[in-house]
Coordinates of C-alpha atoms and ligand atoms in Angstrom, one line a residue:
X261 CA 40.4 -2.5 -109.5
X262 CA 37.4 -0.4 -109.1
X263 CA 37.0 2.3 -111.5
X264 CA 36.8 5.5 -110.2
X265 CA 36.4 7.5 -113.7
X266 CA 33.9 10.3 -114.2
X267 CA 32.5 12.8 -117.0
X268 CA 32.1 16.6 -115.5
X269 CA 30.9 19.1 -117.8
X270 CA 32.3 16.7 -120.4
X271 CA 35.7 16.4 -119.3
X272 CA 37.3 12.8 -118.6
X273 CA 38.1 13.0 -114.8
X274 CA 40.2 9.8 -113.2
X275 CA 38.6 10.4 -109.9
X276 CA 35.2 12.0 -108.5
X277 CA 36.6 13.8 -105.9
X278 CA 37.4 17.5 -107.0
X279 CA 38.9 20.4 -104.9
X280 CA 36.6 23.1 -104.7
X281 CA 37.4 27.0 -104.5
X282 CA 39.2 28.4 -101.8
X283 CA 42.5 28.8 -100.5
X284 CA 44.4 26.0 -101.4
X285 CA 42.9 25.9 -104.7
X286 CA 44.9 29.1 -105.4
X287 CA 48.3 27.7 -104.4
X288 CA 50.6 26.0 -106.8
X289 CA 52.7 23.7 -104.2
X290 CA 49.5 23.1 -102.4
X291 CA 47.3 22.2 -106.2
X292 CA 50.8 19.9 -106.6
X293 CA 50.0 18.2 -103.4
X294 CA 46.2 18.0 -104.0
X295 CA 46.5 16.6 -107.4
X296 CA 49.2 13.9 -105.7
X297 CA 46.8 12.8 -103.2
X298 CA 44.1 11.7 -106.4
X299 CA 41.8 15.0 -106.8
X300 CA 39.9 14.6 -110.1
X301 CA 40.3 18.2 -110.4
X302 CA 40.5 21.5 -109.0
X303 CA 38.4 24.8 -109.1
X304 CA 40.7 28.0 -108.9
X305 CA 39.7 30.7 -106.3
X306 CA 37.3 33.0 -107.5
X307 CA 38.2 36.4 -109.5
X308 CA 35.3 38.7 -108.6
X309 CA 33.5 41.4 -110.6
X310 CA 34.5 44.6 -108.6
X311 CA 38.8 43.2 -108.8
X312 CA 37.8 43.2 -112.5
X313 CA 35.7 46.2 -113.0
X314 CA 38.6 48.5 -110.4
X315 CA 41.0 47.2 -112.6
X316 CA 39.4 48.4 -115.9
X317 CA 38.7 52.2 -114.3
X318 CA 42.5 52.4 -113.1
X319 CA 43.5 51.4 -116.4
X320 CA 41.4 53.6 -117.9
X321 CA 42.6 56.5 -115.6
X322 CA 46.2 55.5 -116.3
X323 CA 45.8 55.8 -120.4
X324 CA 44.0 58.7 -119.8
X325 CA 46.2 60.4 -117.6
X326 CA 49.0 62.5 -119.5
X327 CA 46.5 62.2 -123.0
X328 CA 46.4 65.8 -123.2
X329 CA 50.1 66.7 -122.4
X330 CA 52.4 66.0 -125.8
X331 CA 52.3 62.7 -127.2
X332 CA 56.9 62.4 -127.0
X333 CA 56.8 62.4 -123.2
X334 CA 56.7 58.5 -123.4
X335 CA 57.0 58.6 -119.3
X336 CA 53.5 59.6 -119.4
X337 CA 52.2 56.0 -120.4
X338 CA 52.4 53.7 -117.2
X339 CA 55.0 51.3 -116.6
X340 CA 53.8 48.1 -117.2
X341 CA 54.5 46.3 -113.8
X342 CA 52.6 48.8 -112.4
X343 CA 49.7 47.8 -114.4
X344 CA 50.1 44.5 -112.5
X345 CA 46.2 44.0 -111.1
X346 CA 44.5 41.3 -109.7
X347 CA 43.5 40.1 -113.1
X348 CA 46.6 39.6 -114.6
X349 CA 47.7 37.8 -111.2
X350 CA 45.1 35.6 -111.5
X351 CA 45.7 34.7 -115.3
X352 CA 49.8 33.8 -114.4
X353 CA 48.5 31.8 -111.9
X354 CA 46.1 29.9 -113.7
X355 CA 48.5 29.7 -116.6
X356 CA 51.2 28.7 -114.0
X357 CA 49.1 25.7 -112.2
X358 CA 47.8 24.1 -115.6
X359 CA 51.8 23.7 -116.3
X360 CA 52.2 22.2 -113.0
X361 CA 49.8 19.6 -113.1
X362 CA 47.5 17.2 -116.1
X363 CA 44.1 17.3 -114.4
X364 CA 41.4 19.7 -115.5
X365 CA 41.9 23.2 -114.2
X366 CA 38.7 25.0 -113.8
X367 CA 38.7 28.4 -113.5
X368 CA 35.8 30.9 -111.2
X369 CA 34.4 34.2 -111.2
X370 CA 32.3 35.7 -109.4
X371 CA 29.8 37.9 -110.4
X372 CA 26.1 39.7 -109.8
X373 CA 26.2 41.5 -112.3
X374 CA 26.6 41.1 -116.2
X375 CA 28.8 43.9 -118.2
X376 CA 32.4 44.5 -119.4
X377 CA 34.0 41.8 -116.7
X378 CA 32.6 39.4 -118.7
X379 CA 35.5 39.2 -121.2
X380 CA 37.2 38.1 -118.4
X381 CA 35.7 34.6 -119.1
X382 CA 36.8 34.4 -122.7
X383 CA 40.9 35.6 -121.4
X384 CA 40.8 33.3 -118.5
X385 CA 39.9 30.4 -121.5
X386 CA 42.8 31.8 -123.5
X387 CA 45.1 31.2 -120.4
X388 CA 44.1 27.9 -120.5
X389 CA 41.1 27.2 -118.1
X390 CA 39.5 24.0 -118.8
X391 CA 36.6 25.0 -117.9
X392 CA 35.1 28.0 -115.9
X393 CA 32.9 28.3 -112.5
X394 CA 30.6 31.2 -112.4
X395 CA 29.9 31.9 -108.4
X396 CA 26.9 33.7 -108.4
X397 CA 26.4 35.8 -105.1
X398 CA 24.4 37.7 -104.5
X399 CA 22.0 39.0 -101.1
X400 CA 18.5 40.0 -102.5
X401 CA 18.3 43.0 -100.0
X402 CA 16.4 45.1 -101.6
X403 CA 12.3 45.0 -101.9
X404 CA 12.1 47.0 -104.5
X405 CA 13.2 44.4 -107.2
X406 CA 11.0 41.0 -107.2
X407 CA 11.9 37.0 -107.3
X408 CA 11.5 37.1 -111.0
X409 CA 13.9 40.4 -111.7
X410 CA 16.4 38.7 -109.5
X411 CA 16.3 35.1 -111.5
X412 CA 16.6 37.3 -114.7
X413 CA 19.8 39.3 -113.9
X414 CA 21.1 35.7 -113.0
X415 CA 20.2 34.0 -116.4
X416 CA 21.8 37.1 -118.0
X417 CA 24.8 36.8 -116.6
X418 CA 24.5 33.1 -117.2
X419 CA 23.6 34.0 -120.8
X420 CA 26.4 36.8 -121.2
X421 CA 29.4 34.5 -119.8
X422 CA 28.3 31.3 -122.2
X423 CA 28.6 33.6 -125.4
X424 CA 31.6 34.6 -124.1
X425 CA 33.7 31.1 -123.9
X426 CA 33.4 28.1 -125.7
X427 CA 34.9 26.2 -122.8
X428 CA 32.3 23.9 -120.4
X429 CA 30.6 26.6 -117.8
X430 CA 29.6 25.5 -114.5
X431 CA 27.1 27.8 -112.2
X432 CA 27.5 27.4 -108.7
X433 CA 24.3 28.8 -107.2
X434 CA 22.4 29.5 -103.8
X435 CA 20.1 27.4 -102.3
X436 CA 17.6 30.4 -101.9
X437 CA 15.7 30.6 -104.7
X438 CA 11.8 29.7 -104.5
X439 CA 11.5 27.6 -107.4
X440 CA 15.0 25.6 -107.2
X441 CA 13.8 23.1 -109.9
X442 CA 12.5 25.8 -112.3
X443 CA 15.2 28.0 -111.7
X444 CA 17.8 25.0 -111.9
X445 CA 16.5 24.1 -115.6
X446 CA 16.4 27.4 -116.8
X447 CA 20.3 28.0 -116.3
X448 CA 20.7 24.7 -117.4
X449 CA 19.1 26.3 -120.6
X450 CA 20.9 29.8 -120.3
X451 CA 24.1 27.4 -121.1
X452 CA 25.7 26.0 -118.5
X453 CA 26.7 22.9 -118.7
X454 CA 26.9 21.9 -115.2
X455 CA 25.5 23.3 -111.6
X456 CA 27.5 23.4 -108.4
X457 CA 25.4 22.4 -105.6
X458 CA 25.2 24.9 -103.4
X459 CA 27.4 27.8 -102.4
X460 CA 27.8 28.6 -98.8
X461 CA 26.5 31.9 -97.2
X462 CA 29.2 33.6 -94.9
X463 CA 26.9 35.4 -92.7
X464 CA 28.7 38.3 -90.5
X465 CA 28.3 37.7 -86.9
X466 CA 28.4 40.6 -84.6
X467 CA 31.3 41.3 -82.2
X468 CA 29.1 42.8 -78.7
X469 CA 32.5 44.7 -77.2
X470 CA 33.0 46.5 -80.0
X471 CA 30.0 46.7 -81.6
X472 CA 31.1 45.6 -84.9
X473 CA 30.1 43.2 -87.3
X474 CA 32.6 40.7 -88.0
X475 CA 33.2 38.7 -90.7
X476 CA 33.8 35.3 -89.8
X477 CA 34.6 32.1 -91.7
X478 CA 33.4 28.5 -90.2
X479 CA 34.0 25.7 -92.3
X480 CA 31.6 23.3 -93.0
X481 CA 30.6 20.6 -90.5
X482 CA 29.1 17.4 -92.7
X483 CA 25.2 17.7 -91.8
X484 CA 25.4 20.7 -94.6
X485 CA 25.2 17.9 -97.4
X486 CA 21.8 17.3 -97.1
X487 CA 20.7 20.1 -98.5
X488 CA 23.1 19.1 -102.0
X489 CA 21.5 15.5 -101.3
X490 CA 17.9 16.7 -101.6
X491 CA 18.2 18.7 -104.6
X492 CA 20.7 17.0 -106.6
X493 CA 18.5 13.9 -105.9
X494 CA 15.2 16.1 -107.1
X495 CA 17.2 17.7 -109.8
X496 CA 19.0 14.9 -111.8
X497 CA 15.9 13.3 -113.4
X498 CA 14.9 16.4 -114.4
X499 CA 17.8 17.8 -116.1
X500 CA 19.3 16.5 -119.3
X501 CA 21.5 13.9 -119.2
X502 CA 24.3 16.3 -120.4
X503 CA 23.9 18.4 -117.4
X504 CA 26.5 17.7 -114.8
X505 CA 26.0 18.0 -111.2
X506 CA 28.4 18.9 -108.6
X507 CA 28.0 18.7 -104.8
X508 CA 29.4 21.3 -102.3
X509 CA 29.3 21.7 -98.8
X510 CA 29.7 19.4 -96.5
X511 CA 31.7 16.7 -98.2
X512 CA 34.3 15.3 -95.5
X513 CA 34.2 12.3 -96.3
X514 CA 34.7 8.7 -98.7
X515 CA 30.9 8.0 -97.9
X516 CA 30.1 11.6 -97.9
X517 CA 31.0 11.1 -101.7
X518 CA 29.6 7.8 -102.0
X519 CA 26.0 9.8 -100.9
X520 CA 26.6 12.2 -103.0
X521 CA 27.2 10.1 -106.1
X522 CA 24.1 7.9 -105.3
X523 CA 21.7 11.0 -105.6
X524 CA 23.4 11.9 -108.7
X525 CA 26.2 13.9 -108.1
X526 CA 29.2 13.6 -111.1
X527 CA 31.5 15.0 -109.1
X528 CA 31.7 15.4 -104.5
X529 CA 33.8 18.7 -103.8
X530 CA 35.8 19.9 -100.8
X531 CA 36.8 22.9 -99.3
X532 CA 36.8 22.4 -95.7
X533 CA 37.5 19.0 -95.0
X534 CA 41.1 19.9 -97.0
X535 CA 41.8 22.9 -95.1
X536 CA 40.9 21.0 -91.7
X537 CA 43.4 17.9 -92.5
X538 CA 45.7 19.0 -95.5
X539 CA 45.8 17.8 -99.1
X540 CA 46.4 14.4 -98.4
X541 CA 42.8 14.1 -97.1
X542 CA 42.0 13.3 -100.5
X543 CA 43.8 10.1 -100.4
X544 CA 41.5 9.0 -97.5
X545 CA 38.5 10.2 -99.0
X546 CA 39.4 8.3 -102.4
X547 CA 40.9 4.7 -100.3
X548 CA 37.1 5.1 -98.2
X549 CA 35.0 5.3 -101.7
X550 CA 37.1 2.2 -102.7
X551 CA 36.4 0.5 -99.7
X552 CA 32.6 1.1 -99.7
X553 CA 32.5 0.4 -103.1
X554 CA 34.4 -3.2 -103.0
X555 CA 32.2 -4.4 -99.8
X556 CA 28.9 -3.5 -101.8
X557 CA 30.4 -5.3 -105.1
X558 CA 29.9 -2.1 -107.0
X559 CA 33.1 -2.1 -109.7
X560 CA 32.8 2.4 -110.5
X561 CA 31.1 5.3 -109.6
X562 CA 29.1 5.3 -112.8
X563 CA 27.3 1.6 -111.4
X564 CA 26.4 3.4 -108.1
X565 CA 25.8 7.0 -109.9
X566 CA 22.2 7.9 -109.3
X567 CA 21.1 5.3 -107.6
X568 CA 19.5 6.9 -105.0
X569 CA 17.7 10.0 -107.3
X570 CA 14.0 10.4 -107.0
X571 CA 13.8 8.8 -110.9
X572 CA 11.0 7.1 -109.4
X573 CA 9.0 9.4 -106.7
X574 CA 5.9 10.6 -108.6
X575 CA 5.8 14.0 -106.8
X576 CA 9.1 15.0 -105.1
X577 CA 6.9 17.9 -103.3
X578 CA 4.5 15.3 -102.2
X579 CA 7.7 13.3 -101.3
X580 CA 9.6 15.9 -99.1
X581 CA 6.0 16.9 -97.3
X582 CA 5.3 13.9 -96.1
X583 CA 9.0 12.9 -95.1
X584 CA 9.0 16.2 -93.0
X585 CA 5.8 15.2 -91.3
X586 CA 7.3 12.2 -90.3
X587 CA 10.7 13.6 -89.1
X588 CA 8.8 15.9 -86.6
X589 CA 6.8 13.2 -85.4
X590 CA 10.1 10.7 -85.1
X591 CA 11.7 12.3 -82.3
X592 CA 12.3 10.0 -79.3
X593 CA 13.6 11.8 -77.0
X594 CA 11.8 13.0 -74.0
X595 CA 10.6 16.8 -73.4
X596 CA 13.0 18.8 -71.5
X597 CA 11.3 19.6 -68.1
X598 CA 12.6 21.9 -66.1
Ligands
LIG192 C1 38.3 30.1 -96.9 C2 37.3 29.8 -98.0 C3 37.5 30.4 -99.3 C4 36.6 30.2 -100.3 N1 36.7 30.8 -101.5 C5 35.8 30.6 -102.5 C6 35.9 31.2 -103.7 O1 36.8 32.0 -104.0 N2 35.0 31.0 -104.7 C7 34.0 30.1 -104.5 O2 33.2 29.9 -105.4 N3 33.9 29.4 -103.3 C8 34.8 29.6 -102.3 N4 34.6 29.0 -101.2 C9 33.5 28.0 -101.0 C10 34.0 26.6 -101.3 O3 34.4 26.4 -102.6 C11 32.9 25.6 -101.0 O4 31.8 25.7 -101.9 C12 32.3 25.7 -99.6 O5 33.3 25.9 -98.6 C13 31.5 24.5 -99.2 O6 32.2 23.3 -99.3 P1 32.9 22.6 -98.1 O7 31.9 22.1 -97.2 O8 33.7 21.5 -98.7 O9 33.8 23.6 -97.5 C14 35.5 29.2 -100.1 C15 35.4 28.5 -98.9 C16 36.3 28.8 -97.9 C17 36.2 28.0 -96.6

């Protein structure tokens, strides 16, 4: 039988195929069903900064409301359902899904910002999270702060979460930063132990009857992998060993997996392709890795893993330069004419 076993951010997983963030993630019954279908683990939704940091100013308000009245009128202090915030939600969940099911549980925040949030991490470890997922999001809009202030508020937050928790961090990052590679190995050395490759921008569209921007949510289609390909191909010979790699967006797919792993990826994650066709895509996914792996005599993921990295391209710049020279000049088809 082919072994399908994997290490991400030093955890044992039985299979590579993880379920990313979103929705379903969130979801007891639905983790139940995810984790039945074969996912080597899941990511939790994220908890983000300004849940965290509103939480923290009403519960500040609430002690300090009634401080200066007299200290017997008990009815002053707040009831504690009341104190009920998205926080402690998210910690009875968490605490609620690791009962539920024996893979690793890996719990996100998201953040652009360091500060107080952070203890956060080190709470969300003491409910139980095997491991965390910082989601750092954040829209450089503003010209007065450069490249190299923006990278820096990142590491710090890297920096601030690591000292936080002792469990395995991930980072799950952008693809817009100018220096990728740098950039990549300098979190790497912040702390985290693995990188999640790369979050997806929801970009607003505009609605023209009512001129209003919209918020809209597309899921992925599967040509967004190549962007995790490329860089997780570039990145993995240049990262310690000990760094894991995760790939995100646009995994829909057995042999969407199977490209992922050959570039490097530890893990493939999926978001979309689960809310498109239901837990029990996994199962597919997972019977089409087998598959691809048994007709090309490879007996586990860790034979095939990194196969396919640039290990041996002397100059990946060089590389992608003259592979997007010859892309332009490859199309076939003729001119439109009108
Ligand atoms: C509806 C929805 C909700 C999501 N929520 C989160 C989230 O809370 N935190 C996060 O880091 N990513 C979140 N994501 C992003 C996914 O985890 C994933 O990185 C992204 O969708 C790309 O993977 P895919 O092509 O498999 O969908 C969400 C995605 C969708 C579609």
């Amino acid at each position: 039988m082919t072994n399908l076993a994997t290490r991400y951010l030093g955890l044992d997983l039985a299979s590579p195929i993880v379920a990313s963030a979103g929705p379903l993630t969130g979801d007891p019954s639905a983790v139940l069903a995810l984790v039945r279908a074969g996912a080597g683990a899941i990511v939790m939704p994220s908890l983000f900064e300004e849940e965290i940091l509103d939480e923290e100013l009403n519960f500040n308000w609430a002690l300090e409301s009634g401080a200066d009245q007299f200290s017997e009128a008990l009815s002053y202090f707040p009831n504690v359902p009341e104190l009920s915030t998205p926080g402690d939600r998210y910690l009875a969940r968490l605490a609620e899904i690791k009962a539920l099911v024996d893979v690793p549980v890996i719990a996100s925040l998201n953040a652009d910002s360091s500060g107080g949030w952070v203890r956060y991490a080190g709470l969300l470890a003491d409910a139980g999270a095997d491991a965390l997922e910082l989601n750092l999001y954040a829209i450089a809009a503003n010209p007065d702060i450069e490249a190299a202030d923006v990278e820096r508020s990142m590491l710090d937050i890297v920096s601030a979460v690591r000292a936080a928790v002792a469990v395995p961090l991930a980072v799950k990052l952008s693809p817009y930063y100018s220096a990728m590679a740098n950039f990549a190995r300098r979190v790497a050395n912040a702390g985290a132990d693995g990188l999640v490759l790369f979050n997806r921008f929801y970009q607003p569209d505009i609605d023209l009857e009512q001129l209003e921007v919209v918020p809209r949510v597309e899921l992925s289609s599967p040509w967004e992998l190549r962007l995790p390909l490329r860089w997780i191909a570039i990145l993995r010979p240049l990262l310690s060993s000990a760094t894991s790699l995760a790939a995100t967006s646009g995994v829909h797919t057995g042999l969407d997996v199977v490209k992922a792993i050959a570039v490097g990826a530890d893990v493939a994650t999926m978001t979309s392709a689960l809310l498109r066709h239901g837990p029990a895509h996994i199962g597919e996914a997972e019977a089409e890795l087998r598959q691809w792996l048994d007709d090309h005599e490879y007996t586990s993921v860790g034979q095939l893993r990194g196969s396919m990295n640039s290990a041996n391209i002397d100059d990946p710049s060089r590389f992608e330069r003259s592979n997007y020279v010859k892309l332009l000049h490859s199309w076939a088809g003729s001119p439109a004419v009108r």
